[in-house]
Amino acid sequence: MNWVATEFKSMNLGDPRRKQRAIHLIESLSAKPTASIPQACGDWADTIGAYRFFGNEEVQWEDILAPHIENSVARMAAHEHVLCIQDTTELNFNGQKAKGLGPLSYEAQRGMYLHPTYAISTSREPLGVLDAWMWARQPRHSDGSRPGVSESLRWIEGYERLAEMAPQLPNTRLVYVADREADIMALMVRARDLGEPVDWLLRSKHNRVLGEDDKLWSRVTAGDSQGEIRFTLASRQGSRPREVVQQVWAQALELPDGHGGFVQATCIVAREEPLANGEKPIEWRLLTNLPVETLEQAARMIDWYRARWEIEMFFHVLKNGCRIEALQLGSVSKIERAVVLYMVVAWRIARLMRLGRSCPQLDAQLMFEPDEWKAAYILNKQELPKEPPTLNEVVRLIARLGGFLARKRDGEPGVKTIWLGMQRILDFAAGIRFCRELQAQGSCV
């Protein structure tokens, strides 16, 4: 059974034929994530079937995602802590005439927004997509106000859904991680009122007033730091990897909730000294409900916050690898069904990359069918190993097919070379299976 059939085994769309169509469609999209829907489907019948599936109003995107969430929870149960990262990304469909699209950052742009909850382990292994908000904004009124539900609710509702999930994971502690936009007192109050079934770690946006001439960030950094931490900042677009040294402060305090009460929180400030080359130093200010009494505990919170980058990589795969902004489906509801399928495909690609790095000796057969890992060797013109290879060996071979050079100084492959290589692997594996079927029928080509 391939990974798609396993991941969506419990899918219930009200009709077995819909389930069969969904699984077949995900297999096609994962085989060719950068292709258009007609190109991925391969023939006219499958293409028509795909468009009918996306247009079926009886299929809810929540039902499509449900089995993946179920399997994600099962993967989460193996970990002591799971980071549940939330963030929002724009889906720009400017120039398309899909019904229901709305303005984006600029009122003239047309598109919609996606706000998922992305679960990873503390070692950054992608575990799955747990939830999603998808919406299109309504145009502003003449007075500048925008009708509709306040968008800030997505952060609070995201926490509430994790709180509902927490009882399913009695031996796993969930940690809600988000950037500055989630620095909302209403979110912290809601977590407090629920008894904090899920821990939270937010980047601080507001330098809150704690008293007369007393503000949050200056109070925390008023004394000596707890010490310094060091880590290597990975290369980003336009910058090379570099070592970062930060001084760290942490203090437990009470944040006024605006209604005469308080929220107990710890504020952490990690500050890099000015750099000789004029590059902007890195400073993070974090808020958490967790106690931080030692430098080691502060370093762990900072490391967990740094793991938020994984959702940015997920968005990168989704938008540039799966090219969801090129979808032409005619309405927001159709786009939502497609986005859910592509989110699972993007998770799979990101998971392969991370496991190849963090668990290099893992048996490749846990992630690939025999035809797939054998295809990686054949297409690289290498002799098949006598024993099943490791995951890292296969991932590197796949990435080489996508342009990874595999030189000593190149490190480990990134998601782009993996998704490009996977297309060749899956096509070749499909050819192997087809030839095997012909042989079984006594036919030849």
XYZ file of C-alpha atoms in Angstrom:
445
model
C 0.000 0.000 0.000
C 1.504 3.379 -0.987
C 1.730 6.358 1.358
C -1.413 8.054 -0.043
C -3.610 4.997 0.487
C -2.206 4.614 4.009
C -2.603 8.292 4.930
C -6.201 8.476 3.648
C -7.380 4.978 4.523
C -10.064 6.257 6.922
C -11.388 8.945 4.566
C -15.183 9.180 4.477
C -16.678 11.409 1.791
C -20.112 9.789 1.805
C -19.460 7.666 -1.294
C -16.624 5.136 -1.856
C -16.204 6.465 -5.401
C -15.376 9.927 -4.070
C -12.761 8.424 -1.770
C -11.277 6.477 -4.663
C -11.205 9.631 -6.790
C -9.575 11.654 -3.981
C -6.831 9.074 -3.422
C -6.140 8.752 -7.132
C -6.035 12.539 -7.429
C -3.567 12.948 -4.551
C -1.346 10.272 -6.107
C -1.354 12.207 -9.385
C -0.686 15.580 -7.745
C 2.120 14.222 -5.543
C 3.772 12.601 -8.569
C 3.848 15.927 -10.425
C 3.424 18.718 -7.855
C 4.696 21.491 -10.157
C 2.421 20.501 -13.050
C -1.021 21.891 -13.836
C -4.004 19.705 -12.988
C -4.390 18.441 -16.604
C -0.668 17.696 -16.801
C -0.677 15.892 -13.453
C -3.759 13.842 -14.335
C -2.297 12.772 -17.665
C -5.467 12.075 -19.644
C -8.790 13.732 -20.346
C -10.904 11.334 -18.276
C -8.852 11.840 -15.122
C -8.735 15.591 -15.707
C -12.522 15.798 -15.985
C -12.799 13.614 -12.871
C -10.492 15.963 -10.970
C -12.479 19.067 -11.896
C -15.734 17.325 -10.963
C -14.264 16.384 -7.597
C -13.156 19.950 -6.869
C -16.566 21.224 -7.939
C -18.596 18.744 -5.863
C -20.418 20.838 -3.252
C -21.198 17.687 -1.229
C -17.479 17.248 -0.514
C -16.270 19.371 2.398
C -12.587 20.193 2.597
C -12.664 19.376 6.315
C -13.649 15.781 5.461
C -10.768 15.532 2.997
C -8.258 16.644 5.633
C -9.752 14.585 8.499
C -7.819 11.312 7.916
C -4.542 13.194 7.616
C -5.259 14.934 10.938
C -6.005 11.534 12.490
C -2.654 10.169 11.315
C -0.890 13.364 12.370
C -2.213 12.934 15.913
C -0.914 9.340 15.892
C 2.541 10.598 14.871
C 2.425 13.295 17.561
C 1.764 10.696 20.270
C 5.337 9.431 19.928
C 6.790 12.758 21.126
C 7.026 14.382 24.552
C 6.536 17.877 23.100
C 5.040 18.916 19.761
C 5.300 22.423 18.351
C 2.040 23.517 16.730
C 3.001 26.439 14.507
C 0.421 28.874 13.197
C 0.916 31.491 10.519
C -0.920 33.146 7.627
C 0.026 33.364 3.957
C -1.547 35.157 1.009
C -2.678 33.172 -2.031
C -2.500 35.601 -4.917
C -4.947 34.834 -7.732
C -4.744 38.294 -9.274
C -6.065 38.322 -12.838
C -8.307 35.294 -12.319
C -12.088 35.450 -12.245
C -12.765 32.871 -9.556
C -15.933 33.646 -7.620
C -15.493 34.736 -4.022
C -11.967 36.115 -4.162
C -11.256 39.270 -2.195
C -8.592 41.937 -1.703
C -5.167 41.112 -0.301
C -2.553 43.464 1.175
C -3.467 45.930 -1.544
C -7.143 46.478 -2.188
C -6.701 45.996 -5.948
C -5.121 42.540 -5.551
C -7.395 39.507 -5.717
C -6.931 36.323 -3.760
C -7.542 34.622 -0.424
C -5.755 33.742 2.799
C -4.583 30.448 4.270
C -3.870 30.008 7.999
C -2.882 26.406 8.884
C -1.657 24.781 12.072
C 1.507 22.863 11.212
C 2.760 20.287 13.721
C 6.456 19.451 14.035
C 8.594 17.686 16.608
C 11.168 19.630 18.610
C 13.774 18.115 16.244
C 11.759 19.714 13.381
C 10.265 16.556 11.922
C 7.037 17.551 10.108
C 4.169 15.582 11.654
C 1.212 16.995 9.729
C -1.373 19.711 9.184
C -3.837 19.871 12.087
C -6.189 22.634 11.072
C -6.721 25.442 8.566
C -8.554 28.721 8.223
C -9.225 29.764 4.628
C -11.031 32.966 3.773
C -11.339 35.855 1.344
C -11.647 39.406 2.587
C -14.580 41.613 1.754
C -13.846 45.027 0.200
C -13.557 47.981 2.545
C -16.463 50.346 3.046
C -16.096 53.972 2.042
C -15.190 54.830 5.658
C -12.234 52.413 5.553
C -13.803 49.717 7.716
C -13.928 46.111 6.509
C -17.068 44.013 7.042
C -16.952 40.437 8.253
C -15.584 38.559 11.248
C -12.422 39.970 12.843
C -9.437 38.146 11.370
C -7.719 38.082 14.770
C -10.184 35.360 15.789
C -8.185 32.837 13.754
C -5.388 32.931 16.333
C -7.779 32.362 19.237
C -9.791 29.685 17.466
C -6.555 27.962 16.466
C -5.627 27.694 20.137
C -9.100 26.424 21.036
C -8.900 23.627 18.478
C -5.556 22.518 19.875
C -7.086 22.593 23.363
C -9.828 20.249 22.099
C -7.161 17.940 20.652
C -4.974 17.847 23.783
C -6.997 15.160 25.658
C -6.249 12.736 22.798
C -2.538 13.087 23.630
C -2.202 12.564 27.397
C 1.544 11.891 27.178
C 2.349 14.691 24.736
C 2.465 18.375 25.601
C 1.378 20.676 22.778
C 3.048 24.062 22.373
C 1.286 26.769 20.352
C 3.969 28.771 18.490
C 3.273 31.950 16.530
C 4.867 35.179 15.341
C 4.140 38.796 16.357
C 0.635 38.928 14.879
C -0.521 36.502 17.574
C 0.590 38.799 20.421
C -3.037 39.366 21.401
C -4.135 39.659 25.013
C -7.459 37.983 24.167
C -5.526 34.865 23.118
C -3.569 34.727 26.384
C -6.726 35.333 28.391
C -8.514 32.521 26.566
C -5.628 30.147 27.279
C -5.690 31.193 30.956
C -9.439 30.706 31.229
C -9.217 27.222 29.696
C -6.570 26.261 32.247
C -3.803 26.315 29.616
C -4.244 22.766 28.277
C -1.789 23.834 25.559
C 1.364 25.830 26.269
C 2.043 28.946 24.207
C 5.125 30.702 22.869
C 4.656 33.988 20.999
C 6.943 36.623 19.596
C 6.203 39.840 21.445
C 4.958 42.743 19.343
C 3.676 45.149 21.993
C 5.952 46.807 24.544
C 3.189 46.728 27.120
C 2.864 49.285 29.912
C 3.261 47.560 33.300
C 3.093 50.659 35.475
C 4.016 54.294 35.544
C 7.218 54.763 33.499
C 7.542 50.967 33.396
C 7.387 49.010 30.156
C 7.756 45.319 29.434
C 10.989 45.093 27.442
C 12.958 47.608 29.493
C 11.952 45.905 32.744
C 13.137 42.503 31.532
C 16.521 43.813 30.352
C 17.123 46.144 33.309
C 19.468 43.752 35.121
C 22.305 41.485 34.105
C 21.644 38.881 31.437
C 21.427 35.188 32.317
C 24.263 34.511 29.914
C 24.778 34.030 26.213
C 23.687 31.490 23.648
C 25.276 30.608 20.314
C 23.783 29.054 17.220
C 24.345 29.007 13.490
C 21.833 30.996 11.498
C 21.087 29.043 8.325
C 21.576 30.678 4.954
C 18.642 32.659 3.675
C 18.080 34.338 0.344
C 20.894 36.846 -0.118
C 22.817 35.865 3.036
C 25.294 33.160 4.050
C 25.191 31.050 7.200
C 26.732 32.792 10.209
C 27.223 32.274 13.904
C 24.910 34.281 16.152
C 25.790 35.162 19.758
C 22.951 36.594 21.847
C 22.701 37.825 25.423
C 19.580 36.442 27.089
C 17.272 37.905 29.744
C 14.130 36.264 31.158
C 11.647 37.374 33.775
C 8.312 36.110 35.071
C 5.707 38.847 35.424
C 2.033 39.717 35.345
C 0.605 41.238 32.173
C -2.532 43.394 32.696
C -5.455 41.806 30.829
C -7.330 45.105 30.373
C -10.171 44.075 32.670
C -8.562 44.445 36.055
C -6.910 41.037 36.014
C -3.569 39.626 34.960
C -2.038 36.898 32.815
C 1.006 35.139 34.257
C 3.764 35.068 31.628
C 7.497 34.928 31.142
C 9.177 37.403 28.820
C 12.463 36.407 27.175
C 14.729 38.863 25.361
C 17.594 37.504 23.220
C 19.765 40.316 21.863
C 22.733 40.216 19.533
C 25.362 42.921 19.916
C 25.881 45.373 16.997
C 27.835 43.723 14.178
C 31.074 45.123 12.780
C 29.929 44.629 9.179
C 26.868 46.829 9.686
C 24.433 43.917 9.301
C 21.302 44.251 11.407
C 21.704 42.362 14.699
C 19.062 39.809 15.624
C 16.845 40.525 18.620
C 13.899 38.397 19.675
C 11.385 39.176 22.387
C 9.241 36.215 23.339
C 6.284 35.611 25.644
C 5.356 32.223 27.065
C 3.281 30.693 29.833
C 6.146 28.305 30.600
C 8.557 28.940 33.475
C 12.035 30.050 32.395
C 14.377 30.073 35.378
C 17.667 29.024 33.781
C 19.685 29.856 30.681
C 19.095 26.300 29.458
C 15.320 26.766 29.656
C 15.564 30.108 27.857
C 17.728 28.538 25.136
C 15.091 25.859 24.642
C 12.340 28.456 24.183
C 14.492 30.307 21.644
C 15.219 27.078 19.785
C 11.490 26.277 19.695
C 10.741 29.722 18.350
C 13.434 29.341 15.680
C 11.639 26.173 14.576
C 8.813 28.454 13.387
C 10.834 28.712 10.163
C 9.479 25.253 9.248
C 6.067 26.696 8.386
C 7.762 29.190 6.077
C 9.395 26.262 4.308
C 6.000 24.545 4.149
C 4.521 27.649 2.484
C 7.483 27.719 0.088
C 6.783 24.153 -1.043
C 3.058 24.806 -1.252
C 3.323 27.993 -3.321
C 6.483 27.457 -5.372
C 6.689 23.678 -5.492
C 2.995 22.839 -5.820
C 2.241 26.175 -7.519
C -1.206 26.508 -5.957
C -1.435 30.156 -6.999
C -1.580 28.934 -10.604
C -4.807 26.974 -9.952
C -7.711 27.988 -12.183
C -10.772 26.510 -10.556
C -13.489 29.138 -10.826
C -14.498 29.595 -7.182
C -13.057 29.821 -3.673
C -14.789 26.601 -2.567
C -13.123 24.655 -5.402
C -9.755 26.204 -4.574
C -10.163 25.210 -0.916
C -10.605 21.520 -1.822
C -7.506 21.649 -3.997
C -5.440 23.513 -1.397
C -6.182 20.836 1.217
C -4.860 18.108 -1.086
C -1.767 20.117 -1.917
C -1.112 20.830 1.769
C -0.715 17.104 2.376
C 1.571 16.815 -0.666
C 3.686 19.729 0.628
C 3.877 18.137 4.088
C 5.105 14.880 2.518
C 7.889 16.647 0.602
C 9.010 18.637 3.658
C 8.930 15.472 5.778
C 11.199 13.597 3.376
C 13.738 16.394 3.501
C 13.756 16.647 7.293
C 13.862 12.902 7.954
C 16.683 12.552 5.439
C 18.644 15.019 7.569
C 17.594 14.141 11.107
C 17.197 10.353 10.701
C 19.689 9.503 7.937
C 19.957 5.823 8.895
C 16.198 5.231 8.760
C 15.205 2.384 6.452
C 14.163 3.941 3.128
C 11.349 1.390 2.804
C 9.501 3.155 5.618
C 8.993 6.126 3.278
C 9.354 4.691 -0.237
C 7.988 1.692 -2.060
C 10.641 -0.669 -3.502
C 9.939 0.510 -7.065
C 10.534 4.112 -5.972
C 13.882 3.691 -4.237
C 15.069 1.356 -6.993
C 14.112 4.012 -9.547
C 16.404 6.462 -7.712
C 19.367 4.152 -8.279
C 18.487 3.275 -11.859
C 17.991 6.889 -12.966
C 21.316 7.822 -11.352
C 22.923 4.883 -13.218
C 24.018 3.223 -9.998
C 23.988 -0.456 -9.148
C 21.100 -1.548 -6.959
C 22.225 -2.304 -3.386
C 21.908 -5.858 -2.100
C 20.246 -4.611 1.090
C 17.524 -1.916 1.338
C 19.238 1.494 1.510
C 18.925 4.198 4.141
C 16.517 7.100 3.783
C 19.329 9.641 3.440
C 20.931 7.686 0.581
C 17.676 7.619 -1.366
C 16.758 11.249 -0.644
C 20.158 12.414 -1.894
C 19.775 10.353 -5.074
C 16.315 11.823 -5.647
C 17.640 15.331 -5.090
C 20.425 14.737 -7.624
C 17.728 14.160 -10.218
C 16.359 17.590 -9.270
C 19.678 19.392 -9.651
C 21.447 18.737 -6.330
C 25.174 18.302 -7.053
C 25.967 16.289 -3.898
C 29.464 17.725 -3.497
C 31.085 17.584 -0.052
C 30.554 21.308 0.549
C 26.901 21.208 -0.585
C 25.531 19.801 2.681
C 22.095 18.201 2.563
C 19.562 18.822 -0.241
C 16.706 21.286 0.095
C 13.043 20.888 -0.674
C 13.224 22.263 -4.241
C 15.607 19.636 -5.567
C 13.619 16.929 -3.761
C 10.251 17.895 -5.268
C 11.789 18.155 -8.753
C 13.496 14.791 -8.377
C 10.381 13.139 -6.994
C 8.528 13.819 -10.236
C 11.059 11.772 -12.203
C 11.095 9.011 -9.580
C 7.332 8.577 -9.482
C 7.008 8.628 -13.268
C 9.701 5.974 -13.599
C 8.202 3.834 -10.814
C 4.821 4.022 -12.557
C 6.516 2.762 -15.735
C 8.049 -0.147 -13.839
C 4.651 -1.147 -12.465
C 3.050 -0.868 -15.899
C 5.696 -3.116 -17.467
C 5.176 -5.635 -14.665
C 1.440 -5.686 -15.368
C 2.071 -6.239 -19.081
C 4.401 -9.122 -18.321
C 1.779 -10.693 -16.057
C -0.712 -10.456 -18.921
C 1.757 -12.027 -21.336
C 1.957 -8.813 -23.359
C 4.992 -6.893 -24.498
C 5.734 -3.419 -25.854
